[in-house]
C-alpha cells in the first residue's frame, strides 16, 4: 500500500485486513520504496491516482479512488475468516541504528494493542487527530466508536496549519506528535485548539525542557509521552507528564 493517510487509506486497510491480505507498507521516497520492495515481494500495489508512484512500479497497480466502491452491504453480512497469527501488516524500523528492518505484525498483536488502548485510555465520543505512524493508530478510534480525524500529511511540516485543522474539526486528542513538533508548537503558538484535552508525543526522546515549557504554558492539556518499539509491535510505556 502506497498511500498518504486519508479516508481511502483507512478503507483500504480495513478491506485488506478483513480479507486477510497482508498490508505491505511502502514509503513515497524512491530509495526507501525500492528497499522495501526488494525485502518483501508484493503482488499488487494500492495507491491514489492523485499521488501515483513515480517511476511506476513493476507490479499491478490499483487506484483505489477509481474503484466503484459499494457501501450497500450491511455490516451483518460481512464475514471475516482467518487465524489470529495471520500477518496483518509489514512495517519497517526507522533505520536510525542501521539498515531498516522489516517487522511482520500479527492480527492478534494489533488487535490486542488496540484493545489495550481502549482499556487504559478510553476516548469516549472524542474526536482524535491522526497522521504520523498511521498504520498503527488509524483503527484505535474506530474500535472504540470515537471519531478518527485524519489530518493532511503536508501539515506535519506546518504546525500552525495543523492546529487550525484541529480547531476546525473540534479535535480533543492528538495522537501523536513528535517532541520536535511539540517544540516547534511552543515556539510559534500561544494558544491551542479550544477543545484539545490530550496530547500524545512519541517517536523520539522528549527533552525535559520541552515538557516543562508545555506544562507551564498549557497545564490544562494532558501531555502523555509514549515509548514504543516497532520490532515488537507494541507501546512499551506511557508517562503522564506532571511538574513533579
PDB file of C-alpha atoms in Angstrom:
ATOM      1  CA  UNK A   1       0.000   0.000   0.000  1.00  0.00           C
ATOM      2  CA  UNK A   2       1.468   3.336  -1.103  1.00  0.00           C
ATOM      3  CA  UNK A   3      -0.971   5.955   0.178  1.00  0.00           C
ATOM      4  CA  UNK A   4      -0.878   9.040   2.349  1.00  0.00           C
ATOM      5  CA  UNK A   5      -3.146   8.928   5.436  1.00  0.00           C
ATOM      6  CA  UNK A   6      -6.681   9.524   4.148  1.00  0.00           C
ATOM      7  CA  UNK A   7     -10.209   8.120   4.105  1.00  0.00           C
ATOM      8  CA  UNK A   8      -9.246   5.972   1.103  1.00  0.00           C
ATOM      9  CA  UNK A   9      -6.229   4.655   3.009  1.00  0.00           C
ATOM     10  CA  UNK A  10      -8.397   3.696   6.002  1.00  0.00           C
ATOM     11  CA  UNK A  11     -10.925   1.961   3.731  1.00  0.00           C
ATOM     12  CA  UNK A  12      -8.094   0.073   2.007  1.00  0.00           C
ATOM     13  CA  UNK A  13      -6.521  -1.043   5.290  1.00  0.00           C
ATOM     14  CA  UNK A  14      -9.870  -2.216   6.643  1.00  0.00           C
ATOM     15  CA  UNK A  15     -10.766  -4.158   3.492  1.00  0.00           C
ATOM     16  CA  UNK A  16      -7.351  -5.817   3.265  1.00  0.00           C
ATOM     17  CA  UNK A  17      -7.309  -6.829   6.944  1.00  0.00           C
ATOM     18  CA  UNK A  18     -10.836  -8.242   6.806  1.00  0.00           C
ATOM     19  CA  UNK A  19      -9.961 -10.235   3.673  1.00  0.00           C
ATOM     20  CA  UNK A  20      -6.749 -11.464   5.324  1.00  0.00           C
ATOM     21  CA  UNK A  21      -4.416  -9.917   2.791  1.00  0.00           C
ATOM     22  CA  UNK A  22      -1.117  -8.742   4.256  1.00  0.00           C
ATOM     23  CA  UNK A  23      -0.554  -4.989   4.123  1.00  0.00           C
ATOM     24  CA  UNK A  24       2.977  -4.166   2.990  1.00  0.00           C
ATOM     25  CA  UNK A  25       3.557  -0.504   3.851  1.00  0.00           C
ATOM     26  CA  UNK A  26       5.582   1.352   1.209  1.00  0.00           C
ATOM     27  CA  UNK A  27       7.036   4.840   1.508  1.00  0.00           C
ATOM     28  CA  UNK A  28       6.951   7.555  -1.111  1.00  0.00           C
ATOM     29  CA  UNK A  29      10.729   8.060  -1.385  1.00  0.00           C
ATOM     30  CA  UNK A  30      12.189   6.027  -4.242  1.00  0.00           C
ATOM     31  CA  UNK A  31      15.199   4.688  -2.291  1.00  0.00           C
ATOM     32  CA  UNK A  32      13.176   3.518   0.699  1.00  0.00           C
ATOM     33  CA  UNK A  33      10.418   2.185  -1.528  1.00  0.00           C
ATOM     34  CA  UNK A  34      12.841   0.092  -3.597  1.00  0.00           C
ATOM     35  CA  UNK A  35      14.452  -1.266  -0.430  1.00  0.00           C
ATOM     36  CA  UNK A  36      11.076  -2.413   0.870  1.00  0.00           C
ATOM     37  CA  UNK A  37      10.010  -3.967  -2.430  1.00  0.00           C
ATOM     38  CA  UNK A  38      13.296  -5.893  -2.564  1.00  0.00           C
ATOM     39  CA  UNK A  39      12.869  -7.074   1.033  1.00  0.00           C
ATOM     40  CA  UNK A  40       9.303  -8.297   0.592  1.00  0.00           C
ATOM     41  CA  UNK A  41       7.836  -9.187  -2.789  1.00  0.00           C
ATOM     42  CA  UNK A  42       4.284  -7.961  -3.314  1.00  0.00           C
ATOM     43  CA  UNK A  43       1.678  -8.987  -5.895  1.00  0.00           C
ATOM     44  CA  UNK A  44      -0.059  -5.616  -6.301  1.00  0.00           C
ATOM     45  CA  UNK A  45       0.066  -2.030  -5.093  1.00  0.00           C
ATOM     46  CA  UNK A  46      -2.883   0.018  -3.879  1.00  0.00           C
ATOM     47  CA  UNK A  47      -2.480   3.760  -4.286  1.00  0.00           C
ATOM     48  CA  UNK A  48      -4.314   7.008  -5.076  1.00  0.00           C
ATOM     49  CA  UNK A  49      -4.263   8.211  -8.686  1.00  0.00           C
ATOM     50  CA  UNK A  50      -3.553  11.771  -7.495  1.00  0.00           C
ATOM     51  CA  UNK A  51      -0.348  10.549  -5.859  1.00  0.00           C
ATOM     52  CA  UNK A  52       0.744   7.722  -8.160  1.00  0.00           C
ATOM     53  CA  UNK A  53       4.221   6.188  -7.736  1.00  0.00           C
ATOM     54  CA  UNK A  54       6.900   7.790  -9.883  1.00  0.00           C
ATOM     55  CA  UNK A  55       8.534   5.980 -11.554  1.00  0.00           C
ATOM     56  CA  UNK A  56       5.751   3.376 -11.965  1.00  0.00           C
ATOM     57  CA  UNK A  57       6.111   0.121 -10.042  1.00  0.00           C
ATOM     58  CA  UNK A  58       6.834  -3.187 -11.751  1.00  0.00           C
ATOM     59  CA  UNK A  59       3.631  -4.778 -10.462  1.00  0.00           C
ATOM     60  CA  UNK A  60      -0.109  -4.457 -10.859  1.00  0.00           C
ATOM     61  CA  UNK A  61      -1.201  -1.027  -9.623  1.00  0.00           C
ATOM     62  CA  UNK A  62      -4.745  -0.434  -8.359  1.00  0.00           C
ATOM     63  CA  UNK A  63      -6.019   3.120  -7.948  1.00  0.00           C
ATOM     64  CA  UNK A  64      -8.462   2.987  -5.050  1.00  0.00           C
ATOM     65  CA  UNK A  65     -10.069   6.332  -5.888  1.00  0.00           C
ATOM     66  CA  UNK A  66     -11.094   4.925  -9.295  1.00  0.00           C
ATOM     67  CA  UNK A  67     -12.807   1.822  -7.928  1.00  0.00           C
ATOM     68  CA  UNK A  68     -16.590   1.590  -7.825  1.00  0.00           C
ATOM     69  CA  UNK A  69     -16.957   1.282  -4.057  1.00  0.00           C
ATOM     70  CA  UNK A  70     -20.169  -0.294  -2.743  1.00  0.00           C
ATOM     71  CA  UNK A  71     -21.488   0.730   0.673  1.00  0.00           C
ATOM     72  CA  UNK A  72     -24.787  -1.163   0.379  1.00  0.00           C
ATOM     73  CA  UNK A  73     -23.665  -4.394   2.096  1.00  0.00           C
ATOM     74  CA  UNK A  74     -24.883  -4.378   5.735  1.00  0.00           C
ATOM     75  CA  UNK A  75     -22.317  -4.995   8.451  1.00  0.00           C
ATOM     76  CA  UNK A  76     -24.227  -8.112   9.486  1.00  0.00           C
ATOM     77  CA  UNK A  77     -23.437  -9.600   6.075  1.00  0.00           C
ATOM     78  CA  UNK A  78     -19.674  -9.232   6.428  1.00  0.00           C
ATOM     79  CA  UNK A  79     -17.697 -12.312   7.428  1.00  0.00           C
ATOM     80  CA  UNK A  80     -14.036 -12.317   8.434  1.00  0.00           C
ATOM     81  CA  UNK A  81     -12.110 -15.568   8.200  1.00  0.00           C
ATOM     82  CA  UNK A  82      -8.553 -16.338   9.199  1.00  0.00           C
ATOM     83  CA  UNK A  83      -6.290 -17.131  12.129  1.00  0.00           C
ATOM     84  CA  UNK A  84      -5.043 -14.984  14.990  1.00  0.00           C
ATOM     85  CA  UNK A  85      -1.445 -15.466  13.899  1.00  0.00           C
ATOM     86  CA  UNK A  86      -2.076 -14.249  10.327  1.00  0.00           C
ATOM     87  CA  UNK A  87       0.208 -11.349   9.425  1.00  0.00           C
ATOM     88  CA  UNK A  88      -1.748  -8.083   9.477  1.00  0.00           C
ATOM     89  CA  UNK A  89       0.911  -5.783   8.067  1.00  0.00           C
ATOM     90  CA  UNK A  90       4.628  -5.417   7.402  1.00  0.00           C
ATOM     91  CA  UNK A  91       6.237  -2.181   8.555  1.00  0.00           C
ATOM     92  CA  UNK A  92       9.870  -1.128   8.885  1.00  0.00           C
ATOM     93  CA  UNK A  93      12.069   0.307  11.600  1.00  0.00           C
ATOM     94  CA  UNK A  94      13.418   3.816  11.055  1.00  0.00           C
ATOM     95  CA  UNK A  95      16.971   2.727  10.237  1.00  0.00           C
ATOM     96  CA  UNK A  96      18.406   5.208  12.740  1.00  0.00           C
ATOM     97  CA  UNK A  97      20.623   2.462  14.192  1.00  0.00           C
ATOM     98  CA  UNK A  98      21.428   0.714  10.918  1.00  0.00           C
ATOM     99  CA  UNK A  99      19.647  -0.777   7.941  1.00  0.00           C
ATOM    100  CA  UNK A 100      15.841  -0.637   8.341  1.00  0.00           C
ATOM    101  CA  UNK A 101      14.392  -3.968   9.475  1.00  0.00           C
ATOM    102  CA  UNK A 102      11.069  -5.380   8.295  1.00  0.00           C
ATOM    103  CA  UNK A 103       8.618  -6.338  11.039  1.00  0.00           C
ATOM    104  CA  UNK A 104       5.615  -8.610  10.445  1.00  0.00           C
ATOM    105  CA  UNK A 105       2.824  -7.726  12.886  1.00  0.00           C
ATOM    106  CA  UNK A 106       0.232 -10.423  13.574  1.00  0.00           C
ATOM    107  CA  UNK A 107      -3.522  -9.897  13.702  1.00  0.00           C
ATOM    108  CA  UNK A 108      -3.546 -10.841  17.376  1.00  0.00           C
ATOM    109  CA  UNK A 109      -0.883  -8.304  18.299  1.00  0.00           C
ATOM    110  CA  UNK A 110      -2.523  -5.319  16.627  1.00  0.00           C
ATOM    111  CA  UNK A 111      -5.983  -6.306  17.936  1.00  0.00           C
ATOM    112  CA  UNK A 112      -4.688  -6.717  21.486  1.00  0.00           C
ATOM    113  CA  UNK A 113      -2.762  -3.446  21.199  1.00  0.00           C
ATOM    114  CA  UNK A 114      -5.928  -1.603  20.145  1.00  0.00           C
ATOM    115  CA  UNK A 115      -7.979  -3.097  22.972  1.00  0.00           C
ATOM    116  CA  UNK A 116      -5.207  -2.243  25.441  1.00  0.00           C
ATOM    117  CA  UNK A 117      -5.518   1.393  24.359  1.00  0.00           C
ATOM    118  CA  UNK A 118      -9.271   1.231  24.772  1.00  0.00           C
ATOM    119  CA  UNK A 119      -8.958  -0.175  28.302  1.00  0.00           C
ATOM    120  CA  UNK A 120      -6.318   2.259  29.607  1.00  0.00           C
ATOM    121  CA  UNK A 121      -7.162   5.340  27.531  1.00  0.00           C
ATOM    122  CA  UNK A 122     -10.877   5.254  26.631  1.00  0.00           C
ATOM    123  CA  UNK A 123     -11.681   8.025  24.163  1.00  0.00           C
ATOM    124  CA  UNK A 124     -15.443   8.107  24.640  1.00  0.00           C
ATOM    125  CA  UNK A 125     -17.007  10.214  21.903  1.00  0.00           C
ATOM    126  CA  UNK A 126     -13.864  12.317  21.381  1.00  0.00           C
ATOM    127  CA  UNK A 127     -12.539  13.444  18.012  1.00  0.00           C
ATOM    128  CA  UNK A 128      -8.950  12.220  17.708  1.00  0.00           C
ATOM    129  CA  UNK A 129      -6.439  13.539  15.158  1.00  0.00           C
ATOM    130  CA  UNK A 130      -4.056  11.106  13.430  1.00  0.00           C
ATOM    131  CA  UNK A 131      -1.392  11.202  10.737  1.00  0.00           C
ATOM    132  CA  UNK A 132       2.062  10.144  11.955  1.00  0.00           C
ATOM    133  CA  UNK A 133       2.571   6.368  12.381  1.00  0.00           C
ATOM    134  CA  UNK A 134      -0.800   5.935  10.663  1.00  0.00           C
ATOM    135  CA  UNK A 135      -0.606   2.163  10.088  1.00  0.00           C
ATOM    136  CA  UNK A 136      -0.587   1.726  13.870  1.00  0.00           C
ATOM    137  CA  UNK A 137      -3.121   4.284  15.002  1.00  0.00           C
ATOM    138  CA  UNK A 138      -5.855   4.562  12.363  1.00  0.00           C
ATOM    139  CA  UNK A 139      -8.049   1.828  13.834  1.00  0.00           C
ATOM    140  CA  UNK A 140      -7.976   2.834  17.541  1.00  0.00           C
ATOM    141  CA  UNK A 141     -10.865   5.304  17.347  1.00  0.00           C
ATOM    142  CA  UNK A 142     -12.872   3.032  15.033  1.00  0.00           C
ATOM    143  CA  UNK A 143     -12.595   0.197  17.579  1.00  0.00           C
ATOM    144  CA  UNK A 144     -13.996   2.444  20.302  1.00  0.00           C
ATOM    145  CA  UNK A 145     -16.707   4.280  18.410  1.00  0.00           C
ATOM    146  CA  UNK A 146     -14.965   7.655  18.636  1.00  0.00           C
ATOM    147  CA  UNK A 147     -14.114   9.777  15.596  1.00  0.00           C
ATOM    148  CA  UNK A 148     -10.876   9.482  13.613  1.00  0.00           C
ATOM    149  CA  UNK A 149      -9.833  12.871  12.195  1.00  0.00           C
ATOM    150  CA  UNK A 150      -7.166  12.352   9.525  1.00  0.00           C
ATOM    151  CA  UNK A 151      -5.006  15.443   9.193  1.00  0.00           C
ATOM    152  CA  UNK A 152      -3.240  16.304   5.894  1.00  0.00           C
ATOM    153  CA  UNK A 153       0.325  14.965   5.667  1.00  0.00           C
ATOM    154  CA  UNK A 154       1.639  18.342   4.460  1.00  0.00           C
ATOM    155  CA  UNK A 155       0.676  19.831   7.839  1.00  0.00           C
ATOM    156  CA  UNK A 156       3.333  17.715   9.570  1.00  0.00           C
ATOM    157  CA  UNK A 157       5.655  20.449   8.276  1.00  0.00           C
ATOM    158  CA  UNK A 158       3.309  23.336   9.178  1.00  0.00           C
ATOM    159  CA  UNK A 159       2.360  23.083  12.842  1.00  0.00           C
ATOM    160  CA  UNK A 160       0.209  26.235  12.772  1.00  0.00           C
ATOM    161  CA  UNK A 161      -1.869  24.873   9.882  1.00  0.00           C
ATOM    162  CA  UNK A 162      -2.221  21.590  11.784  1.00  0.00           C
ATOM    163  CA  UNK A 163      -3.584  23.405  14.841  1.00  0.00           C
ATOM    164  CA  UNK A 164      -6.091  25.269  12.641  1.00  0.00           C
ATOM    165  CA  UNK A 165      -7.289  21.950  11.221  1.00  0.00           C
ATOM    166  CA  UNK A 166      -7.681  20.542  14.736  1.00  0.00           C
ATOM    167  CA  UNK A 167      -9.577  23.664  15.785  1.00  0.00           C
ATOM    168  CA  UNK A 168     -11.904  23.437  12.785  1.00  0.00           C
ATOM    169  CA  UNK A 169     -12.726  19.779  13.474  1.00  0.00           C
ATOM    170  CA  UNK A 170     -13.037  20.271  17.274  1.00  0.00           C
ATOM    171  CA  UNK A 171     -10.262  17.763  17.984  1.00  0.00           C
ATOM    172  CA  UNK A 172      -9.963  16.693  21.640  1.00  0.00           C
ATOM    173  CA  UNK A 173      -6.973  14.312  21.355  1.00  0.00           C
ATOM    174  CA  UNK A 174      -3.908  14.401  19.108  1.00  0.00           C
ATOM    175  CA  UNK A 175      -2.185  11.025  18.642  1.00  0.00           C
ATOM    176  CA  UNK A 176       0.577  11.768  18.159  1.00  0.00           C
ATOM    177  CA  UNK A 177       3.213  14.458  17.561  1.00  0.00           C
ATOM    178  CA  UNK A 178       6.957  14.053  17.872  1.00  0.00           C
ATOM    179  CA  UNK A 179       8.744  16.044  20.591  1.00  0.00           C
ATOM    180  CA  UNK A 180      10.347  18.058  17.783  1.00  0.00           C
ATOM    181  CA  UNK A 181       6.880  19.151  16.629  1.00  0.00           C
ATOM    182  CA  UNK A 182       5.926  19.961  20.225  1.00  0.00           C
ATOM    183  CA  UNK A 183       8.981  22.204  20.460  1.00  0.00           C
ATOM    184  CA  UNK A 184       8.012  23.945  17.203  1.00  0.00           C
ATOM    185  CA  UNK A 185       4.482  24.417  18.517  1.00  0.00           C
ATOM    186  CA  UNK A 186       5.809  26.050  21.669  1.00  0.00           C
ATOM    187  CA  UNK A 187       7.882  28.435  19.554  1.00  0.00           C
ATOM    188  CA  UNK A 188       5.085  29.628  17.264  1.00  0.00           C
ATOM    189  CA  UNK A 189       1.826  29.335  19.227  1.00  0.00           C
ATOM    190  CA  UNK A 190       0.363  30.845  22.363  1.00  0.00           C
ATOM    191  CA  UNK A 191      -2.991  29.071  22.086  1.00  0.00           C
ATOM    192  CA  UNK A 192      -4.117  25.528  21.370  1.00  0.00           C
ATOM    193  CA  UNK A 193      -7.405  24.358  19.803  1.00  0.00           C
ATOM    194  CA  UNK A 194     -10.061  25.150  22.397  1.00  0.00           C
ATOM    195  CA  UNK A 195     -11.389  21.558  22.596  1.00  0.00           C
ATOM    196  CA  UNK A 196      -7.965  19.902  22.970  1.00  0.00           C
ATOM    197  CA  UNK A 197      -7.632  17.848  26.170  1.00  0.00           C
ATOM    198  CA  UNK A 198      -4.912  15.262  25.479  1.00  0.00           C
ATOM    199  CA  UNK A 199      -1.628  15.409  23.565  1.00  0.00           C
ATOM    200  CA  UNK A 200       0.383  12.247  22.881  1.00  0.00           C
ATOM    201  CA  UNK A 201       4.029  12.572  21.901  1.00  0.00           C
ATOM    202  CA  UNK A 202       6.390   9.852  20.722  1.00  0.00           C
ATOM    203  CA  UNK A 203       8.821   8.733  18.060  1.00  0.00           C
ATOM    204  CA  UNK A 204      11.880  10.280  19.713  1.00  0.00           C
ATOM    205  CA  UNK A 205      13.146  11.364  23.131  1.00  0.00           C
ATOM    206  CA  UNK A 206      11.122  14.075  24.882  1.00  0.00           C
ATOM    207  CA  UNK A 207      13.513  16.745  26.288  1.00  0.00           C
ATOM    208  CA  UNK A 208      12.727  17.715  29.876  1.00  0.00           C
ATOM    209  CA  UNK A 209      12.814  21.397  28.943  1.00  0.00           C
ATOM    210  CA  UNK A 210      10.099  20.855  26.300  1.00  0.00           C
ATOM    211  CA  UNK A 211       7.920  19.045  28.842  1.00  0.00           C
ATOM    212  CA  UNK A 212       8.399  21.828  31.421  1.00  0.00           C
ATOM    213  CA  UNK A 213       7.520  24.540  28.907  1.00  0.00           C
ATOM    214  CA  UNK A 214       4.392  22.634  27.883  1.00  0.00           C
ATOM    215  CA  UNK A 215       3.183  22.169  31.471  1.00  0.00           C
ATOM    216  CA  UNK A 216       3.816  25.826  32.275  1.00  0.00           C
ATOM    217  CA  UNK A 217       2.014  27.185  29.211  1.00  0.00           C
ATOM    218  CA  UNK A 218      -0.804  24.641  28.748  1.00  0.00           C
ATOM    219  CA  UNK A 219      -1.345  22.826  32.075  1.00  0.00           C
ATOM    220  CA  UNK A 220      -4.983  22.125  31.119  1.00  0.00           C
ATOM    221  CA  UNK A 221      -3.916  19.813  28.250  1.00  0.00           C
ATOM    222  CA  UNK A 222      -2.620  16.451  29.454  1.00  0.00           C
ATOM    223  CA  UNK A 223       0.783  15.547  27.987  1.00  0.00           C
ATOM    224  CA  UNK A 224       1.463  11.816  27.609  1.00  0.00           C
ATOM    225  CA  UNK A 225       4.884  10.586  26.495  1.00  0.00           C
ATOM    226  CA  UNK A 226       4.869   7.270  24.643  1.00  0.00           C
ATOM    227  CA  UNK A 227       7.795   4.872  24.247  1.00  0.00           C
ATOM    228  CA  UNK A 228       7.256   2.250  21.565  1.00  0.00           C
ATOM    229  CA  UNK A 229       9.218  -0.370  19.646  1.00  0.00           C
ATOM    230  CA  UNK A 230       8.390  -1.239  16.048  1.00  0.00           C
ATOM    231  CA  UNK A 231      10.283  -4.527  16.430  1.00  0.00           C
ATOM    232  CA  UNK A 232       7.766  -5.951  18.899  1.00  0.00           C
ATOM    233  CA  UNK A 233       4.681  -4.119  17.605  1.00  0.00           C
ATOM    234  CA  UNK A 234       3.994  -2.604  20.998  1.00  0.00           C
ATOM    235  CA  UNK A 235       3.815   0.533  23.060  1.00  0.00           C
ATOM    236  CA  UNK A 236       6.214  -0.252  25.899  1.00  0.00           C
ATOM    237  CA  UNK A 237       5.413   2.543  28.313  1.00  0.00           C
ATOM    238  CA  UNK A 238       3.346   5.683  28.796  1.00  0.00           C
ATOM    239  CA  UNK A 239       4.301   8.518  31.114  1.00  0.00           C
ATOM    240  CA  UNK A 240       1.810  11.170  32.219  1.00  0.00           C
ATOM    241  CA  UNK A 241       3.936  14.279  32.425  1.00  0.00           C
ATOM    242  CA  UNK A 242       3.493  16.359  35.598  1.00  0.00           C
ATOM    243  CA  UNK A 243       5.605  19.134  37.165  1.00  0.00           C
ATOM    244  CA  UNK A 244       6.908  16.551  39.639  1.00  0.00           C
TER     245      UNK A 244
END
